[in-house]
Amino acid sequence: MNDNTLSYAGFTIGPIYDVMKHARKTREMWFGSYFFSWYMEVLERELQKNKKIEFLTPFIDNKENDRRAGLYPDRFVLESSLSPEEIRNTIKTANEKALKHFIQIINNLGSLPAITFFKKKEIGNILREYLQTNMVVLPAEKIAGKNVIETFWDYLDATEEHRHFKLGKSEKTCERCHTLLSVATAKVMDNNKKKDFDLCPLCLLKLFTLEVVDVQNKISGWHRYPSTGEISAVELVEPFRKNDGTYQDELQNYFDKHDEIEFDDIEFRQIVNKEIKPYHKYIAILDADGDKIGELAKKVKDPTAFSEMLFNFGKESYEICSDYSRSGKGIGEPIYIGGDDVLAFLPVAYRKSDKDITTIIDLAMDLNKAFKVQMKSTEVGFSIGISIAYYKHPLAVTLNKSREMLKIAKAQDGKDTLAIHLKKHSGNDAQVVFSFKESERLKEFNGLLKAVLLSEEDLMGSIHYNLLRFKNLLIQIETKEQLTNFFDNNFSDQKKAGYTGIDHVQNMFEMALGLNSVAIPANSREKAVNEVLDQLWFIKFLVGKEEE
């Protein structure tokens, strides 16, 4: 608290998840999140003009965010030398100005050829009724001796629990979200055909956002947001992509006619001229959140410095996701990277050469490490949930599963956990959970995954079946020598053939059974063996070696 501080204020906006959950296309889900972060940035920069206001969280960068992902979270806390009444009125005025900024952006969509009907006068009322903002203002003396950010987080959490919105009056409801009132009729590509849709202001903006000059300028001239297939198979299409997100002639002509990749399409196969692997057809949604951040925040004397550390992690996590752990520019698509949260669309793997491949596991480990380095603490953790699904699986379902996996990760003892779910096109699924604290076990799993994806696809077909047959024998193994003899006797042909994956499998059992000092063994030998078998089953599914 400064000597001149008279009041503190907290502000939050929503409903973010409600806007995102109706998305059918990646650009709708992306902008459903990006909109709120951009809104908060506009609001915060307006408030920052007042020299009597200082933000405690988030950290406000001098440079405007020009990334394709939101950096600013859905809430802020500030202190001010203004009175409580003055700061309340100042925030209300700035909020109204931010709202008008986005009303104008939506109004500008009316000039697009795809919009055949537009009722502009309804936009402001619909947004005012639907966007749920909450503000808490307290005089400085009410906060004396308390952790300001923690106190306001509790108040803001309470206000969010009692939110509601009004739908107003209209003859039609949006055909996209089925929630808000429609204000426009627009032609939208749907299953490779243009169809008329009645749309609300937010769905209209989500679908046509990258045709708005203001948005293009905001995100460094990007004109196209990739579909699920373009993200899952970025390895195939990235060589044809231009700086603005569109593609070179033949591939762009293909996407002008198709709203999604058809991997069996001869035209697409001829254009990319590369072998299509099973993992090219699966997209990953990563949802991550820091552990024990509240406890660390209580120990920090300078909340602004703490907020800056989180902001810097956001910038680094953007680079890790976008560059896919330094594989190349624009490989992944981070959606939101504010504070200790990360949400991103990602490919399952990206092959850089015949002998070099990066996986979603590599990226998860890099994010986990970067968070701990940025926070300058070994006490914090960073838990990650990943949902992998067929690229045509409903996007909202895949998003929901990533949130479910994050909850599973956060429920583990000690947290700092990675939980991954795979949903096959056939309907079968598999799931694995790893602790980042046992990094060697995760590295061996990733090593096997890489070996199989690079050149050893046929390995999984036989090894998983044979290990299942010997499950009871594996449970009885008590020494490293016994395990080595088992693998030498049963998988000598694969070893002679040069399959490196066999060594990874042996190491996975060695660590799970506690036969070395690198990893903590499972509570029981049967559980240890089952864990490894589940991990092998997961990889077998992912590379396409699935039981019919």
Coordinates of C-alpha atoms in Angstrom, one line a residue:
M1 CA 0.0 0.0 0.0
N2 CA 1.3 3.5 -0.9
D3 CA 0.9 6.3 1.6
N4 CA -1.6 8.0 -0.8
T5 CA -3.7 4.9 -1.4
L6 CA -7.4 5.6 -0.6
S7 CA -9.1 2.6 -2.3
Y8 CA -8.6 -0.7 -3.9
A9 CA -10.8 -2.2 -6.7
G10 CA -11.2 -5.5 -8.4
F11 CA -13.0 -6.2 -11.7
T12 CA -13.9 -9.4 -13.6
I13 CA -15.7 -10.2 -16.9
G14 CA -17.4 -13.3 -18.4
P15 CA -18.9 -15.6 -19.4
I16 CA -15.8 -16.9 -21.2
Y17 CA -16.5 -20.6 -21.2
D18 CA -20.1 -20.1 -22.2
V19 CA -19.0 -18.2 -25.3
M20 CA -16.3 -20.8 -26.1
K21 CA -18.4 -23.9 -25.6
H22 CA -20.7 -23.2 -28.6
A23 CA -17.8 -23.1 -31.1
R24 CA -17.8 -25.5 -34.0
K25 CA -14.7 -24.1 -35.7
T26 CA -11.3 -23.3 -34.3
R27 CA -11.5 -19.6 -35.1
E28 CA -14.8 -19.4 -33.1
M29 CA -13.2 -21.0 -30.0
W30 CA -10.0 -18.9 -30.4
F31 CA -11.8 -15.6 -30.6
G32 CA -14.3 -16.5 -28.0
S33 CA -11.4 -16.5 -25.6
Y34 CA -9.3 -13.8 -27.3
F35 CA -12.3 -11.3 -27.2
F36 CA -12.4 -11.2 -23.4
S37 CA -8.6 -10.8 -23.1
W38 CA -8.6 -8.0 -25.7
Y39 CA -11.5 -6.4 -23.9
M40 CA -9.6 -6.4 -20.6
E41 CA -6.5 -5.0 -22.3
V42 CA -8.5 -2.1 -23.8
L43 CA -10.2 -1.4 -20.5
E44 CA -6.9 -1.6 -18.5
R45 CA -5.0 0.7 -20.9
E46 CA -7.8 3.2 -20.7
L47 CA -7.6 3.1 -16.9
Q48 CA -3.8 3.3 -17.0
K49 CA -4.0 6.8 -18.5
N50 CA -5.1 8.0 -15.0
K51 CA -1.9 8.6 -13.0
K52 CA -3.8 8.0 -9.8
I53 CA -4.3 4.3 -10.6
E54 CA -1.7 1.6 -10.3
F55 CA -2.4 -2.0 -11.3
L56 CA -1.4 -4.7 -8.8
T57 CA -2.3 -7.5 -11.2
P58 CA -2.0 -8.1 -14.1
F59 CA 1.2 -6.5 -15.2
I60 CA 0.5 -4.2 -18.1
D61 CA 3.1 -4.2 -20.8
N62 CA 4.1 -0.9 -22.4
K63 CA 3.8 -2.6 -25.9
E64 CA 0.3 -3.6 -27.1
N65 CA -0.2 -7.3 -27.3
D66 CA 0.1 -8.3 -31.0
R67 CA 0.1 -12.0 -30.5
R68 CA -2.7 -14.4 -31.7
A69 CA -3.4 -15.3 -28.1
G70 CA -4.8 -13.3 -25.1
L71 CA -2.2 -12.2 -22.5
Y72 CA -4.6 -10.5 -20.2
P73 CA -6.7 -12.4 -17.8
D74 CA -10.4 -11.9 -17.1
R75 CA -9.8 -9.9 -13.9
F76 CA -7.7 -7.1 -12.4
V77 CA -6.9 -5.6 -9.0
L78 CA -5.7 -2.1 -8.6
E79 CA -5.0 0.5 -6.0
S80 CA -5.7 4.2 -6.3
S81 CA -5.4 7.6 -4.6
L82 CA -9.0 8.2 -5.7
S83 CA -11.8 7.8 -3.3
P84 CA -13.9 4.6 -3.5
E85 CA -16.7 6.4 -5.2
E86 CA -14.4 8.1 -7.7
I87 CA -12.6 4.9 -8.7
R88 CA -15.9 3.1 -9.1
N89 CA -17.1 5.8 -11.5
T90 CA -13.8 5.8 -13.3
I91 CA -14.0 2.1 -14.0
K92 CA -17.6 2.3 -15.1
T93 CA -16.7 5.1 -17.6
A94 CA -13.6 3.1 -18.9
N95 CA -15.7 0.0 -19.2
E96 CA -18.4 1.8 -21.3
K97 CA -15.6 3.1 -23.6
A98 CA -14.2 -0.4 -24.0
L99 CA -17.7 -1.8 -24.8
K100 CA -18.2 0.9 -27.5
H101 CA -14.9 0.0 -29.0
F102 CA -16.1 -3.5 -29.7
I103 CA -19.6 -2.4 -30.7
Q104 CA -17.9 -0.4 -33.4
I105 CA -15.8 -3.3 -34.6
I106 CA -19.0 -5.4 -34.9
N107 CA -20.7 -2.6 -36.7
N108 CA -17.9 -2.6 -39.3
L109 CA -18.7 -6.1 -40.2
G110 CA -21.8 -4.8 -42.0
S111 CA -19.7 -3.9 -45.1
L112 CA -18.7 -7.6 -45.7
P113 CA -20.3 -9.2 -48.8
A114 CA -21.2 -12.3 -46.8
I115 CA -23.5 -10.3 -44.5
T116 CA -26.9 -10.1 -46.2
F117 CA -28.9 -8.6 -43.3
F118 CA -27.8 -6.5 -40.4
K119 CA -29.7 -4.9 -37.5
K120 CA -27.0 -2.7 -36.0
K121 CA -29.1 -0.9 -33.4
E122 CA -29.6 -4.1 -31.3
I123 CA -25.9 -4.8 -30.9
G124 CA -25.1 -2.5 -27.9
N125 CA -28.1 -3.7 -25.9
I126 CA -27.4 -7.4 -26.4
L127 CA -23.7 -7.0 -25.4
R128 CA -24.6 -4.9 -22.4
E129 CA -27.0 -7.5 -21.2
Y130 CA -24.9 -10.5 -22.0
L131 CA -21.4 -9.5 -20.9
Q132 CA -21.2 -10.1 -17.2
T133 CA -19.0 -7.7 -15.4
N134 CA -18.5 -7.5 -11.6
M135 CA -16.7 -4.8 -9.6
V136 CA -15.6 -4.7 -6.0
V137 CA -14.3 -1.5 -4.4
L138 CA -13.1 -1.1 -0.9
P139 CA -11.5 1.7 1.1
A140 CA -7.9 1.2 2.0
E141 CA -8.5 0.8 5.7
K142 CA -10.6 -2.3 5.0
I143 CA -7.5 -4.0 3.5
A144 CA -5.0 -3.0 6.1
G145 CA -2.8 -6.0 7.1
K146 CA -4.4 -8.3 4.5
N147 CA -3.0 -9.8 1.2
V148 CA -4.7 -7.5 -1.3
I149 CA -4.8 -9.8 -4.3
E150 CA -5.9 -12.9 -2.3
T151 CA -8.7 -10.9 -0.6
F152 CA -10.0 -9.5 -3.9
W153 CA -9.7 -12.9 -5.6
D154 CA -12.1 -14.3 -3.0
Y155 CA -14.5 -11.4 -3.5
L156 CA -14.5 -11.7 -7.3
D157 CA -14.9 -15.5 -7.1
A158 CA -18.0 -14.9 -5.0
T159 CA -19.5 -12.4 -7.4
E160 CA -19.0 -14.7 -10.4
E161 CA -21.1 -17.4 -8.7
H162 CA -24.2 -15.2 -8.8
R163 CA -24.0 -14.0 -12.4
H164 CA -27.0 -14.0 -14.8
F165 CA -27.8 -12.4 -18.1
K166 CA -30.9 -11.3 -20.0
L167 CA -31.8 -12.3 -23.5
G168 CA -33.9 -9.3 -24.4
K169 CA -36.5 -9.4 -27.2
S170 CA -36.2 -10.6 -30.7
E171 CA -38.0 -12.7 -33.2
K172 CA -34.9 -14.9 -33.9
T173 CA -32.2 -16.6 -31.8
C174 CA -28.7 -17.2 -33.1
E175 CA -28.4 -20.4 -35.0
R176 CA -24.8 -20.9 -33.8
C177 CA -24.9 -20.5 -30.0
H178 CA -28.7 -20.9 -29.6
T179 CA -28.4 -18.4 -26.7
L180 CA -28.3 -14.8 -27.9
L181 CA -30.5 -12.8 -30.2
S182 CA -29.7 -12.8 -33.9
V183 CA -28.8 -9.4 -35.4
A184 CA -27.5 -10.5 -38.8
T185 CA -27.9 -13.1 -41.6
A186 CA -24.6 -14.2 -43.1
K187 CA -23.3 -16.8 -45.5
V188 CA -21.0 -19.3 -43.7
M189 CA -19.1 -22.2 -45.2
D190 CA -20.6 -25.4 -43.7
N191 CA -19.6 -28.8 -44.9
N192 CA -18.0 -27.3 -48.1
K193 CA -21.2 -25.3 -48.9
K194 CA -22.1 -21.7 -48.1
K195 CA -25.3 -21.6 -46.0
D196 CA -27.3 -18.7 -44.5
F197 CA -27.1 -18.4 -40.7
D198 CA -28.9 -16.1 -38.4
L199 CA -26.2 -14.8 -36.0
C200 CA -25.8 -12.9 -32.7
P201 CA -23.2 -10.2 -32.4
L202 CA -20.6 -12.4 -30.8
C203 CA -21.0 -15.4 -33.2
L204 CA -20.9 -13.0 -36.1
L205 CA -17.6 -11.5 -34.8
K206 CA -16.2 -15.0 -34.0
L207 CA -16.8 -16.2 -37.5
F208 CA -15.7 -13.1 -39.5
T209 CA -13.2 -11.6 -37.1
L210 CA -10.2 -12.1 -39.4
E211 CA -11.9 -10.1 -42.1
V212 CA -11.9 -7.1 -39.9
V213 CA -9.0 -4.7 -40.4
D214 CA -8.8 -3.8 -36.7
V215 CA -8.4 -7.4 -35.8
Q216 CA -5.8 -8.0 -38.6
N217 CA -3.8 -5.1 -37.4
K218 CA -4.1 -6.2 -33.8
I219 CA -2.5 -9.6 -34.5
S220 CA 0.2 -8.6 -36.9
G221 CA -1.6 -8.9 -40.2
W222 CA -2.9 -12.5 -39.8
H223 CA -5.8 -13.1 -42.2
R224 CA -6.7 -16.8 -41.6
Y225 CA -7.1 -19.0 -38.5
P226 CA -6.3 -22.7 -39.2
S227 CA -8.9 -25.4 -39.0
T228 CA -8.5 -28.5 -36.8
G229 CA -7.1 -30.4 -39.8
E230 CA -4.6 -27.6 -40.6
I231 CA -3.4 -27.7 -37.0
S232 CA -3.2 -31.5 -36.6
A233 CA -1.5 -31.8 -40.0
V234 CA 0.5 -28.6 -39.8
E235 CA 3.6 -30.7 -40.7
L236 CA 2.0 -31.3 -44.2
V237 CA 0.6 -27.8 -44.9
E238 CA 3.2 -25.5 -43.1
P239 CA 5.6 -25.5 -46.1
F240 CA 2.9 -23.8 -48.2
R241 CA 1.8 -21.2 -45.7
K242 CA 2.4 -17.5 -46.2
N243 CA 3.1 -14.9 -43.5
D244 CA -0.5 -13.8 -43.3
G245 CA -1.8 -17.3 -42.6
T246 CA -3.1 -18.0 -46.1
Y247 CA -1.4 -20.5 -48.5
Q248 CA 0.3 -20.6 -51.8
D249 CA -1.8 -21.0 -54.9
E250 CA -2.9 -24.7 -55.2
L251 CA -3.4 -25.2 -51.5
Q252 CA -5.2 -21.9 -51.0
N253 CA -7.5 -22.8 -53.9
Y254 CA -8.2 -26.1 -52.1
F255 CA -9.2 -24.3 -48.9
D256 CA -11.4 -21.8 -50.9
K257 CA -13.5 -24.8 -51.8
H258 CA -13.2 -26.8 -48.6
D259 CA -13.7 -25.6 -45.0
E260 CA -11.6 -28.6 -43.8
I261 CA -9.0 -31.0 -45.0
E262 CA -10.2 -34.4 -46.4
F263 CA -7.2 -36.7 -46.0
D264 CA -8.6 -39.2 -48.5
D265 CA -9.0 -36.5 -51.1
I266 CA -6.7 -37.1 -54.1
E267 CA -6.4 -33.4 -54.8
F268 CA -5.1 -32.7 -51.2
R269 CA -2.7 -35.7 -51.3
Q270 CA -1.3 -34.5 -54.6
I271 CA -0.7 -31.0 -53.4
V272 CA 1.1 -31.9 -50.2
N273 CA 2.9 -34.8 -51.8
K274 CA 3.8 -36.4 -48.4
E275 CA 2.8 -39.6 -46.6
I276 CA -0.1 -39.1 -44.3
K277 CA 0.4 -40.6 -40.9
P278 CA -2.3 -41.5 -38.4
Y279 CA -1.1 -38.8 -36.0
H280 CA -1.7 -36.2 -38.7
K281 CA -5.5 -36.8 -38.1
Y282 CA -5.5 -36.1 -34.4
I283 CA -5.5 -32.6 -32.7
A284 CA -4.5 -31.9 -29.1
I285 CA -6.0 -29.3 -26.8
L286 CA -3.8 -28.4 -23.9
D287 CA -5.2 -26.8 -20.8
A288 CA -2.7 -25.9 -18.0
D289 CA -2.6 -24.2 -14.6
G290 CA 0.0 -23.4 -12.0
D291 CA 0.0 -25.2 -8.6
K292 CA 0.6 -23.5 -5.3
I293 CA 0.6 -20.0 -6.8
G294 CA -1.7 -18.7 -4.1
E295 CA 0.8 -19.8 -1.4
L296 CA 3.7 -18.3 -3.3
A297 CA 1.8 -15.0 -3.8
K298 CA 1.4 -14.7 0.0
K299 CA 5.1 -14.7 0.5
V300 CA 5.8 -12.1 -2.2
K301 CA 6.2 -8.5 -0.8
D302 CA 5.8 -6.8 -4.2
P303 CA 2.6 -7.9 -6.0
T304 CA 3.5 -5.9 -9.1
A305 CA 6.8 -7.8 -9.5
F306 CA 4.9 -11.1 -8.9
S307 CA 2.5 -10.1 -11.7
E308 CA 5.3 -9.3 -14.0
M309 CA 6.8 -12.8 -13.5
L310 CA 3.5 -14.3 -14.5
F311 CA 3.2 -12.0 -17.5
N312 CA 6.7 -13.0 -18.6
F313 CA 5.8 -16.6 -18.3
G314 CA 2.8 -15.9 -20.6
K315 CA 5.1 -14.5 -23.2
E316 CA 7.4 -17.4 -23.0
S317 CA 4.6 -20.0 -23.1
Y318 CA 3.3 -18.3 -26.2
E319 CA 6.6 -18.9 -27.9
I320 CA 6.8 -22.5 -26.7
C321 CA 3.3 -23.3 -28.0
S322 CA 3.6 -21.3 -31.2
D323 CA 7.0 -22.6 -32.1
Y324 CA 6.2 -26.1 -30.8
S325 CA 9.2 -26.3 -28.5
R326 CA 11.5 -24.6 -31.1
S327 CA 10.3 -26.8 -34.0
G328 CA 9.4 -23.8 -36.2
K329 CA 7.3 -20.7 -36.4
G330 CA 3.6 -20.9 -36.2
I331 CA 3.4 -24.7 -35.6
G332 CA 1.0 -24.5 -32.6
E333 CA -1.9 -22.2 -31.9
P334 CA -2.0 -20.8 -28.3
I335 CA -5.4 -19.5 -27.5
Y336 CA -4.9 -18.0 -24.0
I337 CA -1.7 -17.5 -22.1
G338 CA -2.6 -15.2 -19.2
G339 CA -1.1 -15.5 -15.7
D340 CA -0.5 -19.1 -14.8
D341 CA -3.0 -20.5 -17.3
V342 CA -2.3 -21.8 -20.8
L343 CA -4.9 -23.0 -23.4
A344 CA -3.7 -24.1 -26.8
F345 CA -4.5 -26.0 -30.0
L346 CA -1.6 -28.2 -30.9
P347 CA -0.5 -31.0 -33.2
V348 CA 0.3 -34.3 -31.6
A349 CA 3.7 -34.3 -33.2
Y350 CA 5.8 -32.4 -35.7
R351 CA 8.4 -34.2 -37.7
K352 CA 11.3 -31.9 -38.7
S353 CA 13.4 -34.6 -40.5
D354 CA 13.7 -38.3 -41.0
K355 CA 15.4 -38.6 -37.6
D356 CA 14.0 -35.6 -35.7
I357 CA 10.5 -35.3 -34.3
T358 CA 9.0 -33.2 -31.5
T359 CA 5.9 -34.5 -29.6
I360 CA 3.2 -33.0 -27.4
I361 CA 5.2 -34.5 -24.5
D362 CA 8.2 -32.4 -25.3
L363 CA 6.1 -29.3 -25.3
A364 CA 4.4 -30.2 -22.0
M365 CA 7.8 -30.7 -20.3
D366 CA 9.1 -27.4 -21.7
L367 CA 6.1 -25.5 -20.4
N368 CA 6.5 -27.1 -17.0
K369 CA 10.1 -26.2 -16.8
A370 CA 9.6 -22.7 -18.0
F371 CA 7.0 -22.0 -15.4
K372 CA 9.2 -23.0 -12.5
V373 CA 12.2 -21.0 -13.9
Q374 CA 10.0 -17.8 -14.4
M375 CA 8.5 -18.1 -11.0
K376 CA 12.0 -18.6 -9.4
S377 CA 10.6 -21.3 -7.1
T378 CA 10.9 -25.0 -6.7
E379 CA 7.8 -25.0 -4.5
V380 CA 5.4 -24.4 -7.3
G381 CA 4.1 -26.9 -9.8
F382 CA 2.5 -26.7 -13.2
S383 CA -0.2 -29.2 -14.0
I384 CA -1.3 -30.0 -17.6
G385 CA -4.4 -31.7 -19.1
I386 CA -4.3 -32.7 -22.7
S387 CA -7.2 -34.1 -24.8
I388 CA -6.3 -35.7 -28.1
A389 CA -9.1 -36.5 -30.5
Y390 CA -9.8 -37.1 -34.2
Y391 CA -9.7 -33.8 -36.0
K392 CA -13.4 -34.0 -36.9
H393 CA -14.5 -34.8 -33.3
P394 CA -16.7 -32.1 -31.9
L395 CA -14.4 -29.3 -30.8
A396 CA -16.4 -28.3 -27.7
V397 CA -16.3 -32.0 -26.5
T398 CA -12.5 -32.1 -27.0
L399 CA -12.2 -28.8 -25.1
N400 CA -14.3 -30.1 -22.2
K401 CA -12.2 -33.3 -22.0
S402 CA -9.0 -31.2 -21.8
R403 CA -10.5 -29.4 -18.8
E404 CA -11.5 -32.8 -17.3
M405 CA -7.9 -34.0 -17.7
L406 CA -6.6 -30.9 -16.0
K407 CA -8.9 -31.6 -13.1
I408 CA -7.5 -35.1 -12.9
A409 CA -4.0 -33.8 -13.0
K410 CA -4.8 -31.2 -10.2
A411 CA -6.3 -34.0 -8.1
Q412 CA -3.1 -36.0 -7.8
D413 CA -1.1 -35.9 -4.6
G414 CA 1.5 -33.2 -4.9
K415 CA 0.1 -32.2 -8.3
D416 CA 2.7 -31.0 -10.8
T417 CA 1.1 -33.7 -13.0
L418 CA 0.4 -34.4 -16.7
A419 CA -2.8 -36.2 -17.7
I420 CA -3.5 -37.1 -21.3
H421 CA -6.7 -38.6 -22.8
L422 CA -6.9 -40.0 -26.3
K423 CA -10.2 -40.5 -28.1
K424 CA -9.9 -42.6 -31.3
H425 CA -12.0 -42.1 -34.3
S426 CA -13.5 -45.6 -33.6
G427 CA -14.7 -44.5 -30.2
N428 CA -12.1 -46.3 -28.2
D429 CA -10.1 -44.3 -25.7
A430 CA -6.9 -44.5 -23.6
Q431 CA -5.5 -42.4 -20.8
V432 CA -2.1 -41.9 -19.1
V433 CA -1.0 -39.9 -16.1
F434 CA 2.5 -38.9 -15.2
S435 CA 4.1 -36.8 -12.5
F436 CA 6.6 -34.2 -13.7
K437 CA 8.5 -34.9 -10.5
E438 CA 9.4 -38.3 -12.0
S439 CA 10.7 -36.8 -15.2
E440 CA 12.8 -39.8 -16.2
R441 CA 9.7 -42.0 -16.5
L442 CA 8.0 -39.4 -18.7
K443 CA 11.2 -39.1 -20.8
E444 CA 11.3 -42.9 -21.4
F445 CA 7.6 -42.8 -22.5
N446 CA 8.3 -39.9 -24.8
G447 CA 11.4 -41.7 -26.2
L448 CA 9.4 -44.7 -27.1
L449 CA 6.7 -42.5 -28.6
K450 CA 9.3 -40.8 -30.8
A451 CA 10.9 -44.0 -31.9
V452 CA 7.6 -45.5 -32.9
L453 CA 6.5 -42.3 -34.7
L454 CA 9.8 -42.0 -36.6
S455 CA 10.3 -45.5 -38.0
E456 CA 9.1 -48.3 -35.6
E457 CA 5.3 -48.2 -36.1
D458 CA 5.1 -52.0 -36.4
L459 CA 6.9 -52.6 -33.1
M460 CA 3.8 -51.8 -31.0
G461 CA 1.6 -54.4 -32.8
S462 CA 3.6 -57.4 -31.3
I463 CA 5.2 -56.1 -28.2
H464 CA 2.0 -55.0 -26.4
Y465 CA 0.3 -58.3 -27.1
N466 CA 3.3 -60.4 -25.9
L467 CA 3.8 -58.3 -22.7
L468 CA 0.1 -58.9 -21.9
R469 CA 0.7 -62.6 -22.1
F470 CA 3.6 -62.4 -19.7
K471 CA 1.9 -60.0 -17.3
N472 CA 1.9 -62.4 -14.3
L473 CA 5.6 -63.2 -14.9
L474 CA 6.5 -59.4 -15.1
I475 CA 4.8 -58.9 -11.7
Q476 CA 7.2 -61.5 -10.2
I477 CA 10.4 -59.8 -11.5
E478 CA 12.4 -58.5 -8.5
T479 CA 15.8 -57.6 -10.0
K480 CA 17.3 -55.7 -12.9
E481 CA 19.1 -58.8 -14.0
Q482 CA 15.8 -60.8 -14.2
L483 CA 14.2 -58.0 -16.3
T484 CA 17.1 -57.9 -18.7
N485 CA 17.0 -61.7 -19.1
F486 CA 13.2 -61.5 -19.7
F487 CA 13.6 -59.0 -22.6
D488 CA 16.7 -60.8 -24.0
N489 CA 14.8 -64.1 -24.2
N490 CA 11.5 -62.7 -25.5
F491 CA 12.4 -59.8 -27.7
S492 CA 15.8 -60.8 -29.1
D493 CA 14.6 -60.6 -32.8
Q494 CA 13.4 -57.0 -32.3
K495 CA 16.7 -56.0 -30.6
K496 CA 18.8 -57.6 -33.4
A497 CA 16.6 -55.7 -35.9
G498 CA 17.7 -52.4 -34.3
Y499 CA 14.4 -51.4 -32.7
T500 CA 15.4 -48.7 -30.2
G501 CA 11.9 -48.7 -28.7
I502 CA 12.6 -52.0 -27.0
D503 CA 15.2 -50.4 -24.7
H504 CA 12.7 -47.7 -23.8
V505 CA 10.1 -50.3 -22.9
Q506 CA 12.6 -52.2 -20.7
N507 CA 13.6 -48.9 -19.0
M508 CA 9.9 -48.1 -18.4
F509 CA 9.4 -51.4 -16.6
E510 CA 12.6 -51.0 -14.7
M511 CA 11.6 -47.6 -13.2
A512 CA 8.0 -48.6 -12.6
L513 CA 9.1 -51.7 -10.6
G514 CA 11.7 -49.7 -8.7
L515 CA 14.7 -51.7 -10.0
N516 CA 16.8 -48.5 -10.0
S517 CA 17.1 -45.4 -8.0
V518 CA 15.9 -43.0 -10.7
A519 CA 12.1 -43.3 -10.1
I520 CA 9.8 -44.0 -7.2
P521 CA 8.1 -47.5 -7.6
A522 CA 4.4 -47.9 -7.7
N523 CA 2.5 -48.9 -4.5
S524 CA 2.3 -52.5 -5.8
R525 CA 4.1 -54.6 -8.4
E526 CA 0.8 -55.3 -10.2
K527 CA -0.1 -51.6 -10.3
A528 CA 3.4 -50.9 -11.7
V529 CA 3.1 -53.4 -14.5
N530 CA -0.5 -52.2 -15.3
E531 CA 0.7 -48.6 -15.6
V532 CA 3.3 -49.5 -18.2
L533 CA 0.9 -51.7 -20.1
D534 CA -1.6 -48.8 -20.2
Q535 CA 1.2 -46.5 -21.5
L536 CA 2.1 -48.9 -24.2
W537 CA -1.6 -49.3 -25.1
F538 CA -1.8 -45.5 -25.4
I539 CA 1.0 -45.3 -27.9
K540 CA -0.3 -48.3 -29.8
F541 CA -3.6 -46.4 -30.2
L542 CA -1.9 -43.2 -31.2
V543 CA 0.1 -44.7 -34.0
G544 CA -2.9 -46.5 -35.4
K545 CA -2.2 -50.0 -34.1
E546 CA -5.7 -50.4 -32.7
E547 CA -7.6 -53.5 -31.9
E548 CA -10.6 -53.8 -34.1

